[in-house]
Amino acid sequence: ELTERLLEGLAERQVRVTFFVCGYRIAEFPDTLSHIAAAGHEIGLHSSRHDYMQKMDYAAALQDLTSCMQTVEDCCGVRARLFRPPGGLYSDALLQAAKDADLSAILWSVDPEDWDAKKAASVLPTIRKEVFTGSVIRMHDLHESSVDAALTAIDELRAQGYRFCTVSELAARAGTLLQPGEIY
């Protein structure tokens, strides 16, 4: 329900973003992922089960990534090229698995911690304070306050002259060729 509300708000604003998705959520809400893809948003991976993957060995990490990748592809026909490790935590083994799965690892530059509903009042002030040209703002669709903050941030930042795009579009605009197994 919250993701659908976010998708509606993004469509109204003609904004496309990157969604990093978990395999177990796709199994629960396949129609939502299909809607995300049909709306032209970029789809990246966020793991199969949202485990903190930096402690996984290479084989476990590769299995998780390829399983999640296959789930996305089976659901909506999209081949993911990006991966955001849960918590932003990674290891050499995880990066090698990402490389072998043909995935570039993406982190963020602004984290308003919107996943914590107790911090809802600080989400917009954090974004306003920390955003800069080229920012990747990490947000979630877990709480109504997160969706409200995301849409308000888009409106406020657009009024200041910011434009919005997917992670891959941002990299292309910066002249950065995203390489599998590398962190961005």
C-alpha atoms as a PDB file:
ATOM      1  CA  GLU A   1       0.000   0.000   0.000  1.00  0.00           C
ATOM      2  CA  LEU A   2       2.773   2.452   0.890  1.00  0.00           C
ATOM      3  CA  THR A   3       4.814   1.547  -2.168  1.00  0.00           C
ATOM      4  CA  GLU A   4       1.772   2.066  -4.383  1.00  0.00           C
ATOM      5  CA  ARG A   5       1.209   5.474  -2.777  1.00  0.00           C
ATOM      6  CA  LEU A   6       4.850   6.359  -3.390  1.00  0.00           C
ATOM      7  CA  LEU A   7       4.589   5.218  -7.010  1.00  0.00           C
ATOM      8  CA  GLU A   8       1.516   7.413  -7.505  1.00  0.00           C
ATOM      9  CA  GLY A   9       3.337  10.413  -6.023  1.00  0.00           C
ATOM     10  CA  LEU A  10       6.390   9.797  -8.203  1.00  0.00           C
ATOM     11  CA  ALA A  11       4.186   9.503 -11.308  1.00  0.00           C
ATOM     12  CA  GLU A  12       2.406  12.768 -10.463  1.00  0.00           C
ATOM     13  CA  ARG A  13       5.816  14.456 -10.190  1.00  0.00           C
ATOM     14  CA  GLN A  14       7.204  12.668 -13.264  1.00  0.00           C
ATOM     15  CA  VAL A  15      10.149  11.380 -11.231  1.00  0.00           C
ATOM     16  CA  ARG A  16      11.879   8.057 -11.809  1.00  0.00           C
ATOM     17  CA  VAL A  17      14.042   6.578  -9.059  1.00  0.00           C
ATOM     18  CA  THR A  18      15.938   3.407  -8.245  1.00  0.00           C
ATOM     19  CA  PHE A  19      14.231   0.809  -6.065  1.00  0.00           C
ATOM     20  CA  PHE A  20      16.498  -1.718  -4.341  1.00  0.00           C
ATOM     21  CA  VAL A  21      14.319  -4.746  -3.675  1.00  0.00           C
ATOM     22  CA  CYS A  22      14.471  -7.837  -1.474  1.00  0.00           C
ATOM     23  CA  GLY A  23      13.613 -11.248  -2.877  1.00  0.00           C
ATOM     24  CA  TYR A  24      11.293 -12.186  -0.012  1.00  0.00           C
ATOM     25  CA  ARG A  25       9.260  -8.999  -0.586  1.00  0.00           C
ATOM     26  CA  ILE A  26       8.914  -9.783  -4.278  1.00  0.00           C
ATOM     27  CA  ALA A  27       7.460 -13.161  -3.356  1.00  0.00           C
ATOM     28  CA  GLU A  28       4.894 -11.378  -1.159  1.00  0.00           C
ATOM     29  CA  PHE A  29       4.115  -8.514  -3.566  1.00  0.00           C
ATOM     30  CA  PRO A  30       4.939  -9.484  -7.162  1.00  0.00           C
ATOM     31  CA  ASP A  31       2.373  -7.072  -8.619  1.00  0.00           C
ATOM     32  CA  THR A  32       4.082  -4.169  -6.885  1.00  0.00           C
ATOM     33  CA  LEU A  33       7.424  -4.996  -8.492  1.00  0.00           C
ATOM     34  CA  SER A  34       5.705  -5.312 -11.858  1.00  0.00           C
ATOM     35  CA  HIS A  35       4.190  -1.847 -11.293  1.00  0.00           C
ATOM     36  CA  ILE A  36       7.610  -0.411 -10.387  1.00  0.00           C
ATOM     37  CA  ALA A  37       9.120  -1.808 -13.589  1.00  0.00           C
ATOM     38  CA  ALA A  38       6.185  -0.758 -15.768  1.00  0.00           C
ATOM     39  CA  ALA A  39       6.465   2.804 -14.427  1.00  0.00           C
ATOM     40  CA  GLY A  40      10.048   2.968 -15.720  1.00  0.00           C
ATOM     41  CA  HIS A  41      11.856   2.972 -12.391  1.00  0.00           C
ATOM     42  CA  GLU A  42      15.239   1.322 -12.134  1.00  0.00           C
ATOM     43  CA  ILE A  43      15.351  -1.913 -10.153  1.00  0.00           C
ATOM     44  CA  GLY A  44      18.362  -2.984  -8.158  1.00  0.00           C
ATOM     45  CA  LEU A  45      18.873  -5.771  -5.637  1.00  0.00           C
ATOM     46  CA  HIS A  46      18.911  -5.464  -1.863  1.00  0.00           C
ATOM     47  CA  SER A  47      19.459  -9.206  -1.178  1.00  0.00           C
ATOM     48  CA  SER A  48      17.119 -12.155  -0.928  1.00  0.00           C
ATOM     49  CA  ARG A  49      16.357 -11.977   2.807  1.00  0.00           C
ATOM     50  CA  HIS A  50      17.879  -8.648   3.932  1.00  0.00           C
ATOM     51  CA  ASP A  51      20.632 -10.419   5.812  1.00  0.00           C
ATOM     52  CA  TYR A  52      23.745  -8.420   6.619  1.00  0.00           C
ATOM     53  CA  MET A  53      25.898  -9.963   3.939  1.00  0.00           C
ATOM     54  CA  GLN A  54      29.385  -8.792   4.952  1.00  0.00           C
ATOM     55  CA  LYS A  55      29.816 -11.946   7.040  1.00  0.00           C
ATOM     56  CA  MET A  56      28.717 -14.325   4.293  1.00  0.00           C
ATOM     57  CA  ASP A  57      31.322 -16.355   2.497  1.00  0.00           C
ATOM     58  CA  TYR A  58      31.631 -15.985  -1.262  1.00  0.00           C
ATOM     59  CA  ALA A  59      29.368 -18.946  -2.126  1.00  0.00           C
ATOM     60  CA  ALA A  60      26.551 -17.827   0.178  1.00  0.00           C
ATOM     61  CA  ALA A  61      26.741 -14.242  -1.073  1.00  0.00           C
ATOM     62  CA  LEU A  62      26.719 -15.319  -4.716  1.00  0.00           C
ATOM     63  CA  GLN A  63      23.777 -17.644  -4.111  1.00  0.00           C
ATOM     64  CA  ASP A  64      21.825 -14.853  -2.383  1.00  0.00           C
ATOM     65  CA  LEU A  65      22.502 -12.340  -5.150  1.00  0.00           C
ATOM     66  CA  THR A  66      21.767 -14.701  -8.033  1.00  0.00           C
ATOM     67  CA  SER A  67      18.600 -15.938  -6.332  1.00  0.00           C
ATOM     68  CA  CYS A  68      17.336 -12.381  -5.834  1.00  0.00           C
ATOM     69  CA  MET A  69      18.337 -11.484  -9.392  1.00  0.00           C
ATOM     70  CA  GLN A  70      16.407 -14.454 -10.767  1.00  0.00           C
ATOM     71  CA  THR A  71      13.352 -13.569  -8.676  1.00  0.00           C
ATOM     72  CA  VAL A  72      13.354 -10.044 -10.138  1.00  0.00           C
ATOM     73  CA  GLU A  73      13.818 -11.327 -13.664  1.00  0.00           C
ATOM     74  CA  ASP A  74      11.072 -13.949 -13.302  1.00  0.00           C
ATOM     75  CA  CYS A  75       8.672 -11.383 -11.886  1.00  0.00           C
ATOM     76  CA  CYS A  76       9.095  -8.474 -14.276  1.00  0.00           C
ATOM     77  CA  GLY A  77      11.630  -9.398 -16.944  1.00  0.00           C
ATOM     78  CA  VAL A  78      14.248  -6.919 -15.704  1.00  0.00           C
ATOM     79  CA  ARG A  79      17.904  -7.868 -15.312  1.00  0.00           C
ATOM     80  CA  ALA A  80      19.218  -5.962 -12.292  1.00  0.00           C
ATOM     81  CA  ARG A  81      22.684  -4.421 -12.623  1.00  0.00           C
ATOM     82  CA  LEU A  82      22.877  -2.692  -9.233  1.00  0.00           C
ATOM     83  CA  PHE A  83      23.039  -3.950  -5.669  1.00  0.00           C
ATOM     84  CA  ARG A  84      22.745  -2.080  -2.376  1.00  0.00           C
ATOM     85  CA  PRO A  85      24.127  -4.160   0.483  1.00  0.00           C
ATOM     86  CA  PRO A  86      21.932  -4.111   3.592  1.00  0.00           C
ATOM     87  CA  GLY A  87      23.264  -1.556   6.043  1.00  0.00           C
ATOM     88  CA  GLY A  88      25.878  -0.547   3.484  1.00  0.00           C
ATOM     89  CA  LEU A  89      28.075  -3.294   4.933  1.00  0.00           C
ATOM     90  CA  TYR A  90      30.273  -5.308   2.605  1.00  0.00           C
ATOM     91  CA  SER A  91      33.367  -7.492   2.436  1.00  0.00           C
ATOM     92  CA  ASP A  92      35.838  -8.580  -0.212  1.00  0.00           C
ATOM     93  CA  ALA A  93      33.900 -11.835  -0.623  1.00  0.00           C
ATOM     94  CA  LEU A  94      30.629  -9.952  -1.148  1.00  0.00           C
ATOM     95  CA  LEU A  95      32.209  -7.614  -3.698  1.00  0.00           C
ATOM     96  CA  GLN A  96      33.676 -10.582  -5.584  1.00  0.00           C
ATOM     97  CA  ALA A  97      30.232 -12.230  -5.607  1.00  0.00           C
ATOM     98  CA  ALA A  98      28.704  -8.977  -6.871  1.00  0.00           C
ATOM     99  CA  LYS A  99      31.352  -8.809  -9.599  1.00  0.00           C
ATOM    100  CA  ASP A 100      30.686 -12.390 -10.666  1.00  0.00           C
ATOM    101  CA  ALA A 101      26.944 -11.654 -10.714  1.00  0.00           C
ATOM    102  CA  ASP A 102      27.627  -8.559 -12.871  1.00  0.00           C
ATOM    103  CA  LEU A 103      26.401  -6.154 -10.170  1.00  0.00           C
ATOM    104  CA  SER A 104      27.770  -2.762  -9.156  1.00  0.00           C
ATOM    105  CA  ALA A 105      27.426  -1.984  -5.442  1.00  0.00           C
ATOM    106  CA  ILE A 106      25.686   1.296  -4.625  1.00  0.00           C
ATOM    107  CA  LEU A 107      25.829   3.189  -1.338  1.00  0.00           C
ATOM    108  CA  TRP A 108      24.391   6.611  -0.520  1.00  0.00           C
ATOM    109  CA  SER A 109      25.496  10.104   0.430  1.00  0.00           C
ATOM    110  CA  VAL A 110      22.442  11.198   2.443  1.00  0.00           C
ATOM    111  CA  ASP A 111      20.841   8.936   5.043  1.00  0.00           C
ATOM    112  CA  PRO A 112      17.914  10.520   6.860  1.00  0.00           C
ATOM    113  CA  GLU A 113      17.277   7.215   8.694  1.00  0.00           C
ATOM    114  CA  ASP A 114      13.638   7.250   7.634  1.00  0.00           C
ATOM    115  CA  TRP A 115      13.448   3.501   8.317  1.00  0.00           C
ATOM    116  CA  ASP A 116      13.228   4.433  12.031  1.00  0.00           C
ATOM    117  CA  ALA A 117       9.688   5.771  12.560  1.00  0.00           C
ATOM    118  CA  LYS A 118      10.831   7.386  15.822  1.00  0.00           C
ATOM    119  CA  LYS A 119      13.047   9.710  13.751  1.00  0.00           C
ATOM    120  CA  ALA A 120      10.277  10.853  11.392  1.00  0.00           C
ATOM    121  CA  ALA A 121      10.551  14.490  12.483  1.00  0.00           C
ATOM    122  CA  SER A 122      14.250  14.623  11.560  1.00  0.00           C
ATOM    123  CA  VAL A 123      14.010  13.109   8.064  1.00  0.00           C
ATOM    124  CA  LEU A 124      13.283  16.290   6.098  1.00  0.00           C
ATOM    125  CA  PRO A 125      15.683  18.478   8.115  1.00  0.00           C
ATOM    126  CA  THR A 126      18.444  15.931   7.489  1.00  0.00           C
ATOM    127  CA  ILE A 127      17.784  15.892   3.759  1.00  0.00           C
ATOM    128  CA  ARG A 128      17.646  19.698   3.597  1.00  0.00           C
ATOM    129  CA  LYS A 129      20.945  19.983   5.474  1.00  0.00           C
ATOM    130  CA  GLU A 130      22.923  17.221   3.754  1.00  0.00           C
ATOM    131  CA  VAL A 131      21.782  17.204   0.117  1.00  0.00           C
ATOM    132  CA  PHE A 132      24.112  18.406  -2.631  1.00  0.00           C
ATOM    133  CA  THR A 133      24.275  18.084  -6.401  1.00  0.00           C
ATOM    134  CA  GLY A 134      24.845  14.419  -7.191  1.00  0.00           C
ATOM    135  CA  SER A 135      23.462  13.124  -3.884  1.00  0.00           C
ATOM    136  CA  VAL A 136      22.074   9.642  -3.553  1.00  0.00           C
ATOM    137  CA  ILE A 137      19.411   9.856  -0.861  1.00  0.00           C
ATOM    138  CA  ARG A 138      18.664   6.539   0.847  1.00  0.00           C
ATOM    139  CA  MET A 139      14.980   6.238   1.668  1.00  0.00           C
ATOM    140  CA  HIS A 140      12.513   3.465   2.332  1.00  0.00           C
ATOM    141  CA  ASP A 141       8.810   2.829   1.865  1.00  0.00           C
ATOM    142  CA  LEU A 142       8.277   1.208   5.253  1.00  0.00           C
ATOM    143  CA  HIS A 143       6.289   3.950   6.991  1.00  0.00           C
ATOM    144  CA  GLU A 144       3.739   6.551   5.962  1.00  0.00           C
ATOM    145  CA  SER A 145       6.115   9.200   7.317  1.00  0.00           C
ATOM    146  CA  SER A 146       8.840   7.988   4.923  1.00  0.00           C
ATOM    147  CA  VAL A 147       6.611   8.245   1.874  1.00  0.00           C
ATOM    148  CA  ASP A 148       5.389  11.694   2.964  1.00  0.00           C
ATOM    149  CA  ALA A 149       8.968  12.855   3.513  1.00  0.00           C
ATOM    150  CA  ALA A 150      10.153  11.513   0.155  1.00  0.00           C
ATOM    151  CA  LEU A 151       7.424  13.308  -1.776  1.00  0.00           C
ATOM    152  CA  THR A 152       7.853  16.525   0.200  1.00  0.00           C
ATOM    153  CA  ALA A 153      11.615  16.393  -0.316  1.00  0.00           C
ATOM    154  CA  ILE A 154      11.099  16.040  -4.069  1.00  0.00           C
ATOM    155  CA  ASP A 155       8.804  19.073  -4.109  1.00  0.00           C
ATOM    156  CA  GLU A 156      11.135  21.205  -1.980  1.00  0.00           C
ATOM    157  CA  LEU A 157      14.338  20.204  -3.750  1.00  0.00           C
ATOM    158  CA  ARG A 158      12.802  20.623  -7.191  1.00  0.00           C
ATOM    159  CA  ALA A 159      11.780  24.168  -6.180  1.00  0.00           C
ATOM    160  CA  GLN A 160      15.476  24.779  -5.415  1.00  0.00           C
ATOM    161  CA  GLY A 161      16.487  23.597  -8.880  1.00  0.00           C
ATOM    162  CA  TYR A 162      17.366  19.977  -8.184  1.00  0.00           C
ATOM    163  CA  ARG A 163      16.434  17.311 -10.716  1.00  0.00           C
ATOM    164  CA  PHE A 164      15.847  13.652  -9.995  1.00  0.00           C
ATOM    165  CA  CYS A 165      17.001  10.534 -11.798  1.00  0.00           C
ATOM    166  CA  THR A 166      17.895   6.900 -11.306  1.00  0.00           C
ATOM    167  CA  VAL A 167      21.295   5.819  -9.998  1.00  0.00           C
ATOM    168  CA  SER A 168      22.381   4.670 -13.467  1.00  0.00           C
ATOM    169  CA  GLU A 169      21.314   7.983 -14.999  1.00  0.00           C
ATOM    170  CA  LEU A 170      23.216   9.870 -12.294  1.00  0.00           C
ATOM    171  CA  ALA A 171      26.354   7.852 -13.003  1.00  0.00           C
ATOM    172  CA  ALA A 172      26.020   8.458 -16.746  1.00  0.00           C
ATOM    173  CA  ARG A 173      25.561  12.197 -16.220  1.00  0.00           C
ATOM    174  CA  ALA A 174      28.720  12.215 -14.097  1.00  0.00           C
ATOM    175  CA  GLY A 175      30.611  10.267 -16.776  1.00  0.00           C
ATOM    176  CA  THR A 176      31.027   7.275 -14.470  1.00  0.00           C
ATOM    177  CA  LEU A 177      30.893   3.821 -16.003  1.00  0.00           C
ATOM    178  CA  LEU A 178      29.570   1.550 -13.255  1.00  0.00           C
ATOM    179  CA  GLN A 179      31.769  -1.540 -12.965  1.00  0.00           C
ATOM    180  CA  PRO A 180      30.618  -4.868 -11.486  1.00  0.00           C
ATOM    181  CA  GLY A 181      32.065  -5.553  -8.039  1.00  0.00           C
ATOM    182  CA  GLU A 182      32.928  -1.919  -7.407  1.00  0.00           C
ATOM    183  CA  ILE A 183      31.427   0.344  -4.730  1.00  0.00           C
ATOM    184  CA  TYR A 184      29.820   3.661  -5.671  1.00  0.00           C
END
